[in-house]
Short mmCIF file of C-alpha atoms and ligand atoms in Angstrom, two decimals:
data_model
loop_
_atom_site.label_atom_id
_atom_site.label_comp_id
_atom_site.label_asym_id
_atom_site.label_seq_id
_atom_site.Cartn_x
_atom_site.Cartn_y
_atom_site.Cartn_z
CA MET A 732 123.77 101.09 112.57
CA THR A 733 123.34 97.95 114.64
CA ASN A 734 121.37 98.88 117.72
CA HIS A 735 120.60 96.34 120.36
CA ILE A 736 117.37 98.09 121.15
CA ARG A 737 116.03 98.51 117.68
CA LYS A 738 113.26 100.90 116.82
CA PRO A 739 110.45 100.08 114.43
CA ALA A 740 111.57 101.09 110.99
CA THR A 741 109.93 101.71 107.64
CA LEU A 742 111.70 100.32 104.58
CA ILE A 743 111.23 101.95 101.17
CA THR A 744 112.54 100.19 98.07
CA GLY A 745 112.90 102.04 94.77
CA ALA A 746 113.29 105.09 96.96
CA ASN A 747 114.82 107.20 94.22
CA GLY A 748 111.83 106.86 91.93
CA GLU A 749 108.94 109.28 91.55
CA MET A 750 106.79 107.73 94.27
CA GLY A 751 109.78 107.28 96.54
CA HIS A 752 110.47 111.00 96.42
CA GLY A 753 106.94 111.93 97.35
CA LEU A 754 106.63 109.25 100.00
CA ILE A 755 109.91 110.08 101.74
CA GLU A 756 108.98 113.79 101.84
CA ALA A 757 105.62 112.92 103.38
CA LEU A 758 106.96 110.40 105.92
CA ALA A 759 109.79 112.72 106.94
CA SER A 760 107.44 115.65 107.45
CA SER A 761 105.23 113.53 109.70
CA GLY A 762 108.33 113.20 111.86
CA SER A 763 107.96 109.96 113.67
CA ASN A 764 109.56 107.46 111.33
CA ILE A 765 112.83 105.67 111.07
CA ILE A 766 113.19 105.59 107.32
CA ILE A 767 115.48 103.16 105.54
CA ALA A 768 115.65 103.96 101.84
CA ILE A 769 117.12 101.59 99.29
CA ASP A 770 117.63 102.00 95.56
CA VAL A 771 120.00 100.63 92.91
CA ARG A 772 121.04 104.21 92.21
CA SER A 773 122.52 106.29 94.96
CA ILE A 774 119.75 108.14 96.78
CA ASP A 775 119.32 111.78 95.72
CA GLN A 776 121.04 114.31 97.91
CA SER A 777 117.73 116.07 98.54
CA LEU A 778 116.33 112.90 100.16
CA ARG A 779 119.31 111.84 102.22
CA SER A 780 118.74 114.13 105.17
CA LYS A 781 115.14 112.91 105.36
CA CYS A 782 116.12 109.26 105.77
CA THR A 783 117.67 107.57 108.77
CA GLU A 784 119.68 105.30 106.51
CA THR A 785 120.18 105.17 102.75
CA ILE A 786 121.44 102.07 101.00
CA THR A 787 122.64 101.86 97.43
CA GLY A 788 122.02 98.27 96.50
CA ASP A 789 120.02 95.73 94.58
CA ILE A 790 117.15 93.94 96.29
CA LEU A 791 118.09 90.89 94.20
CA GLU A 792 121.42 90.59 95.99
CA GLN A 793 121.38 88.21 98.88
CA LEU A 794 123.90 90.22 100.87
CA VAL A 795 121.73 93.31 100.68
CA MET A 796 118.71 91.37 101.92
CA GLU A 797 120.74 89.79 104.70
CA ARG A 798 121.92 93.18 105.80
CA LEU A 799 118.35 94.47 105.92
CA GLN A 800 117.34 91.37 107.84
CA SER A 801 120.07 91.59 110.44
CA GLU A 802 120.40 95.31 111.03
CA TYR A 803 116.85 96.56 111.21
CA GLU A 804 113.56 95.94 112.88
CA ILE A 805 111.19 96.50 110.00
CA HIS A 806 107.50 96.97 110.67
CA THR A 807 106.40 98.52 107.40
CA ILE A 808 107.62 98.01 103.83
CA TYR A 809 106.73 100.19 100.87
CA HIS A 810 108.02 98.06 98.00
CA LEU A 811 108.16 100.59 95.17
CA ALA A 812 111.05 99.20 93.11
CA ALA A 813 109.98 98.03 89.65
CA LEU A 814 110.75 98.21 85.95
CA LEU A 815 107.78 99.97 84.35
CA SER A 816 105.75 98.86 81.38
CA THR A 817 107.70 100.23 78.42
CA ARG A 818 111.12 99.47 79.86
CA ALA A 819 110.06 95.94 80.79
CA GLU A 820 109.19 95.13 77.16
CA PHE A 821 112.83 95.66 76.18
CA THR A 822 114.14 93.30 78.86
CA PRO A 823 111.24 91.08 79.92
CA GLU A 824 113.39 88.55 81.77
CA SER A 825 115.15 91.20 83.86
CA ALA A 826 111.78 92.80 84.48
CA HIS A 827 110.55 89.49 85.84
CA LYS A 828 113.60 89.30 88.09
CA VAL A 829 113.13 92.76 89.53
CA ASN A 830 109.35 92.87 89.58
CA VAL A 831 108.59 89.31 90.70
CA GLU A 832 111.69 87.81 92.33
CA GLY A 833 112.43 91.15 94.02
CA THR A 834 108.91 91.14 95.46
CA MET A 835 109.30 87.54 96.65
CA TYR A 836 112.49 88.44 98.50
CA LEU A 837 110.79 91.36 100.17
CA LEU A 838 107.80 89.23 101.17
CA LYS A 839 110.20 86.69 102.64
CA LEU A 840 111.98 89.48 104.50
CA ALA A 841 108.60 90.55 105.88
CA VAL A 842 107.89 87.01 107.10
CA GLU A 843 111.30 86.73 108.79
CA GLN A 844 110.96 90.13 110.37
CA SER A 845 107.54 89.43 111.79
CA ARG A 846 108.85 86.21 113.33
CA TRP A 847 111.55 88.17 115.09
CA HIS A 848 109.55 91.01 116.48
CA GLY A 849 106.18 89.32 116.69
CA PHE A 850 104.09 91.88 114.82
CA PRO A 851 102.65 91.55 111.34
CA VAL A 852 104.71 93.52 108.85
CA LYS A 853 102.62 95.89 106.78
CA PHE A 854 103.54 95.42 103.14
CA LEU A 855 102.38 98.25 100.89
CA PHE A 856 102.56 97.34 97.23
CA PRO A 857 101.84 99.60 94.27
CA SER A 858 100.15 97.72 91.47
CA SER A 859 98.79 99.34 88.35
CA ILE A 860 96.08 99.71 85.73
CA ALA A 861 98.57 97.68 83.66
CA VAL A 862 97.11 94.50 85.23
CA TYR A 863 94.11 95.03 82.97
CA GLY A 864 94.03 93.92 79.37
CA LEU A 865 91.04 94.99 77.32
CA PRO A 866 91.01 93.00 74.08
CA SER A 867 89.95 95.84 71.75
CA VAL A 868 89.27 99.55 71.60
CA SER A 869 85.55 98.87 71.40
CA ALA A 870 85.71 96.66 74.53
CA LYS A 871 87.64 99.45 76.25
CA LYS A 872 85.00 102.01 75.26
CA SER A 873 82.11 99.91 76.48
CA ALA A 874 83.80 98.59 79.67
CA GLY A 875 83.14 101.78 81.68
CA LYS A 876 84.50 101.69 85.23
CA VAL A 877 86.42 98.43 85.44
CA ALA A 878 86.21 96.53 88.76
CA GLU A 879 89.20 94.81 90.37
CA LYS A 880 88.14 91.34 89.28
CA ASP A 881 87.38 92.15 85.63
CA TRP A 882 89.52 92.12 82.48
CA THR A 883 92.70 90.97 84.21
CA MET A 884 94.39 89.66 81.08
CA PRO A 885 97.42 91.96 80.79
CA ILE A 886 99.44 92.17 77.56
CA THR A 887 102.65 93.58 79.09
CA MET A 888 105.35 91.84 81.11
CA TYR A 889 104.97 94.57 83.73
CA GLY A 890 101.20 93.98 83.93
CA CYS A 891 101.69 90.22 84.26
CA ASN A 892 104.33 90.77 86.94
CA LYS A 893 102.13 93.11 88.96
CA LEU A 894 99.08 90.86 88.71
CA TYR A 895 101.06 87.84 89.88
CA CYS A 896 102.61 89.81 92.74
CA GLU A 897 99.13 90.81 93.89
CA HIS A 898 98.43 87.08 94.21
CA LEU A 899 101.78 86.43 95.89
CA GLY A 900 101.00 89.12 98.46
CA ARG A 901 97.59 87.63 99.12
CA TYR A 902 99.21 84.20 99.45
CA TYR A 903 101.84 85.39 101.92
CA ALA A 904 99.20 87.24 103.91
CA HIS A 905 96.63 84.46 104.13
CA HIS A 906 97.94 81.11 102.99
CA TYR A 907 101.70 81.04 103.49
CA ARG A 908 102.86 77.53 104.47
CA GLN A 909 99.27 76.60 105.10
CA LEU A 910 100.11 72.96 105.77
CA ALA A 911 102.66 73.70 108.50
CA ALA A 912 101.63 72.23 111.83
CA ASP A 913 103.22 75.07 113.71
CA THR A 914 101.39 78.32 113.00
CA GLU A 915 104.53 80.12 114.23
CA LYS A 916 106.12 79.08 110.95
CA ARG A 917 103.66 81.12 108.99
CA GLY A 918 104.78 84.65 109.71
CA GLY A 919 102.60 87.68 109.54
CA VAL A 920 102.46 89.72 106.40
CA ASP A 921 99.74 92.33 106.22
CA PHE A 922 99.68 92.83 102.45
CA ARG A 923 97.91 95.94 101.16
CA CYS A 924 97.93 96.84 97.51
CA ILE A 925 96.74 99.75 95.40
CA ARG A 926 96.27 99.59 91.65
CA PHE A 927 97.38 103.05 90.64
CA PRO A 928 96.35 104.89 87.51
CA GLY A 929 98.94 106.90 85.55
CA LEU A 930 100.61 109.31 87.96
CA ILE A 931 101.65 112.87 87.20
CA SER A 932 104.10 114.75 89.39
CA ALA A 933 105.00 118.43 89.17
CA VAL A 934 108.49 117.85 90.48
CA THR A 935 109.74 114.62 88.92
CA VAL A 936 109.48 113.05 85.47
CA PRO A 937 108.87 109.32 85.10
CA SER A 938 111.04 106.96 83.11
CA GLY A 939 110.15 103.73 81.38
CA GLY A 940 106.36 103.87 81.71
CA THR A 941 103.67 103.98 79.03
CA SER A 942 101.44 106.52 80.77
CA ASP A 943 104.48 108.82 80.59
CA TYR A 944 103.06 110.79 77.65
CA ALA A 945 100.97 112.91 80.04
CA PRO A 946 103.78 114.08 82.36
CA GLU A 947 106.25 114.28 79.45
CA MET A 948 103.88 116.54 77.52
CA LEU A 949 103.46 118.94 80.43
CA HIS A 950 107.13 119.06 81.42
CA ALA A 951 108.21 119.57 77.78
CA ALA A 952 105.62 122.33 77.33
CA ALA A 953 106.89 124.23 80.36
CA GLN A 954 110.39 124.15 78.88
CA LYS A 955 109.13 125.20 75.42
CA LYS A 956 110.52 121.95 74.04
CA HIS A 957 108.83 120.25 71.12
CA TYR A 958 107.04 117.04 72.13
CA ASP A 959 105.82 114.24 69.89
CA CYS A 960 103.10 112.45 71.82
CA PHE A 961 103.38 108.69 71.23
CA VAL A 962 99.64 107.96 71.52
CA ARG A 963 96.59 109.21 69.61
CA ASP A 964 94.83 112.34 70.80
CA ASP A 965 91.58 110.47 71.58
CA VAL A 966 93.18 107.91 73.91
CA ARG A 967 91.96 107.99 77.49
CA ILE A 968 93.22 106.31 80.67
CA PRO A 969 92.84 107.20 84.34
CA PHE A 970 95.34 109.54 85.99
CA MET A 971 96.04 111.00 89.39
CA ALA A 972 98.17 113.81 90.81
CA MET A 973 101.18 112.44 92.69
CA PRO A 974 100.25 113.96 96.10
CA ASP A 975 96.96 112.04 96.03
CA ALA A 976 98.83 108.82 95.23
CA ILE A 977 101.13 109.34 98.21
CA ASP A 978 98.19 110.22 100.47
CA ALA A 979 96.44 107.06 99.34
CA LEU A 980 99.42 104.87 100.25
CA LEU A 981 99.63 106.50 103.68
CA LYS A 982 95.90 106.23 104.21
CA LEU A 983 95.80 102.55 103.30
CA GLU A 984 98.79 101.92 105.57
CA ALA A 985 96.99 103.57 108.48
CA ALA A 986 93.63 101.87 107.91
CA PRO A 987 92.50 99.36 110.55
CA ALA A 988 92.90 95.84 109.18
CA SER A 989 89.36 94.99 110.29
CA GLY A 990 87.91 97.41 107.74
CA LEU A 991 89.76 95.97 104.75
CA SER A 992 87.61 93.55 102.80
CA GLN A 993 90.15 92.88 100.06
CA SER A 994 93.91 93.07 99.59
CA VAL A 995 93.92 94.89 96.24
CA TYR A 996 92.15 98.19 95.59
CA ASN A 997 91.63 100.30 92.48
CA ILE A 998 91.90 104.03 92.86
CA THR A 999 91.57 106.85 90.36
CA SER A 1000 90.87 110.52 89.99
CA PHE A 1001 90.32 111.77 86.42
CA SER A 1002 90.47 110.42 82.87
CA PRO A 1003 91.43 113.09 80.35
CA SER A 1004 92.16 112.21 76.72
CA ALA A 1005 95.68 112.91 75.46
CA GLY A 1006 94.14 115.68 73.31
CA GLU A 1007 92.60 117.32 76.38
CA ILE A 1008 95.96 117.24 78.18
CA ARG A 1009 97.56 118.87 75.15
CA ALA A 1010 94.90 121.60 75.09
CA ILE A 1011 95.50 122.34 78.79
CA ALA A 1012 99.27 122.45 78.23
CA LEU A 1013 98.87 124.86 75.28
CA ARG A 1014 96.71 127.19 77.34
CA ALA A 1015 98.99 127.08 80.38
CA PHE A 1016 102.47 127.26 78.89
CA GLU A 1017 103.32 129.88 76.33
CA GLY A 1018 105.40 128.41 73.53
CA ALA A 1019 104.17 124.84 74.11
CA ASP A 1020 104.63 122.79 70.95
CA ILE A 1021 102.97 119.37 71.03
CA THR A 1022 102.13 117.14 68.08
CA PHE A 1023 100.77 113.61 67.88
CA ARG A 1024 102.97 110.90 66.38
CA PRO A 1025 101.46 107.68 67.65
CA ASP A 1026 103.77 104.72 68.04
CA ASP A 1027 101.52 101.77 67.15
CA LYS A 1028 103.09 99.45 69.67
CA ARG A 1029 102.96 101.75 72.68
CA GLN A 1030 99.50 102.83 71.53
CA ALA A 1031 98.37 99.19 71.67
CA ILE A 1032 99.50 98.97 75.29
CA VAL A 1033 97.51 102.05 76.26
CA ASP A 1034 94.54 100.77 74.25
CA SER A 1035 94.54 97.66 76.46
CA TRP A 1036 94.23 99.70 79.65
CA PRO A 1037 90.79 100.82 80.83
CA GLU A 1038 89.43 104.34 80.42
CA ASP A 1039 88.21 104.33 84.00
CA VAL A 1040 88.27 102.08 87.05
CA ASP A 1041 85.77 101.39 89.80
CA ASP A 1042 87.34 102.55 93.07
CA SER A 1043 84.23 102.22 95.23
CA ALA A 1044 85.82 99.54 97.46
CA ALA A 1045 88.73 101.86 98.37
CA ARG A 1046 86.30 104.68 99.07
CA ARG A 1047 84.13 102.44 101.24
CA ASP A 1048 86.81 100.45 103.12
CA TRP A 1049 89.45 103.05 103.90
CA GLY A 1050 87.99 106.39 102.91
CA PHE A 1051 89.91 106.99 99.71
CA ALA A 1052 88.95 110.40 98.28
CA PRO A 1053 91.37 112.25 96.00
CA PHE A 1054 91.78 115.94 96.73
CA TYR A 1055 92.77 116.78 93.15
CA ASP A 1056 90.06 116.31 90.56
CA GLN A 1057 91.04 117.24 87.02
CA GLN A 1058 90.60 120.98 87.40
CA ARG A 1059 92.30 121.20 90.77
CA ALA A 1060 95.12 118.91 89.65
CA PHE A 1061 96.04 121.17 86.75
CA ASP A 1062 95.15 124.58 88.22
CA GLN A 1063 96.43 124.17 91.75
CA TYR A 1064 99.19 121.59 91.48
CA LEU A 1065 100.57 120.69 88.06
CA ILE A 1066 100.63 124.01 86.22
CA PRO A 1067 101.99 126.15 89.08
CA GLY A 1068 104.34 123.39 90.26
CA ILE A 1069 105.78 122.64 86.82
CA ARG A 1070 106.07 126.34 86.02
CA GLN A 1071 108.04 126.85 89.21
CA ARG A 1072 110.27 123.87 88.52
CA TYR A 1073 111.54 125.38 85.29
CA ALA A 1074 111.42 129.07 86.31
CA GLY A 1075 114.60 131.09 85.93
N1 LIG B 1419 102.68 104.25 84.90
C1 LIG B 1419 102.95 102.87 84.69
C2 LIG B 1419 103.50 102.62 83.36
O1 LIG B 1419 103.19 103.37 82.47
C3 LIG B 1419 101.68 102.09 84.81
O2 LIG B 1419 101.57 101.70 86.12
O3 LIG B 1419 104.18 101.67 83.18
#
């Protein structure tokens, strides 16, 4: 599709992942977007008709990036592709390639694009509670709502990658080639980043994350499958229903730049313990069978993440307000949605 008069397009990397699914549905239903979706796996059939173009390819491949550069006029990038926290511990060097080098390539693409069309490219980047690293369970208990600037000493490769990419984004947005005489050389990247809590979707199941015990527990329960939860019942981290995560990305994208006082924002909705999630699953799904068999190493990762985060800056600067609190999330979204997914 090489048009001479090119229309402003939105690029989504990692389009086949959980967030990609939700985001593409939402963008397609709003109607007005040219959506280019890219993933290393071929894009799900259900998403294809919602995208203008789907590309199966690796963002680390130069040819793929050159194709994106030459064929499209990209105004917005949602860079969702990443290896999550558990997966990344098995292959830390590849995680670094995908999570850091991949992000660099996309930032560079944004710079080049903005030089061509003359507008800043909005770069939406999902970061994570994994950027935090609380040193002990007692520090985690007493930390309360953790602010963006506190406790950023991650213990996972994924957390380190995300934290560094937050800085890279800020660099590309505000300091890129700061010594160049010609300001034209700088490019315009409008980097906007959300640190997401664990996300739970009713329609997709995550893979490779460490907050996965919550969605895995619910999806297993609905299928009457036995589930061994890999963390202790008392462990607590922040979570959010997937539709609120997608809404937040769209809301931050649409926010006027003048109102944004920082480039990285915490958001959260509710912080149930694993035991509370189990109790909800047992009540909701007949035949649910969930036991706790903590894996010390994955437990240690979750123990390093905060119980709660301070999202007051997101609420103040761009009006973040999740629709689904804990009760609504389970009663109106997760339980009916998951039930329906496995019905019949
Ligand atoms: N959900 C992610 C993970 O568990 C954290 O961002 O890796």
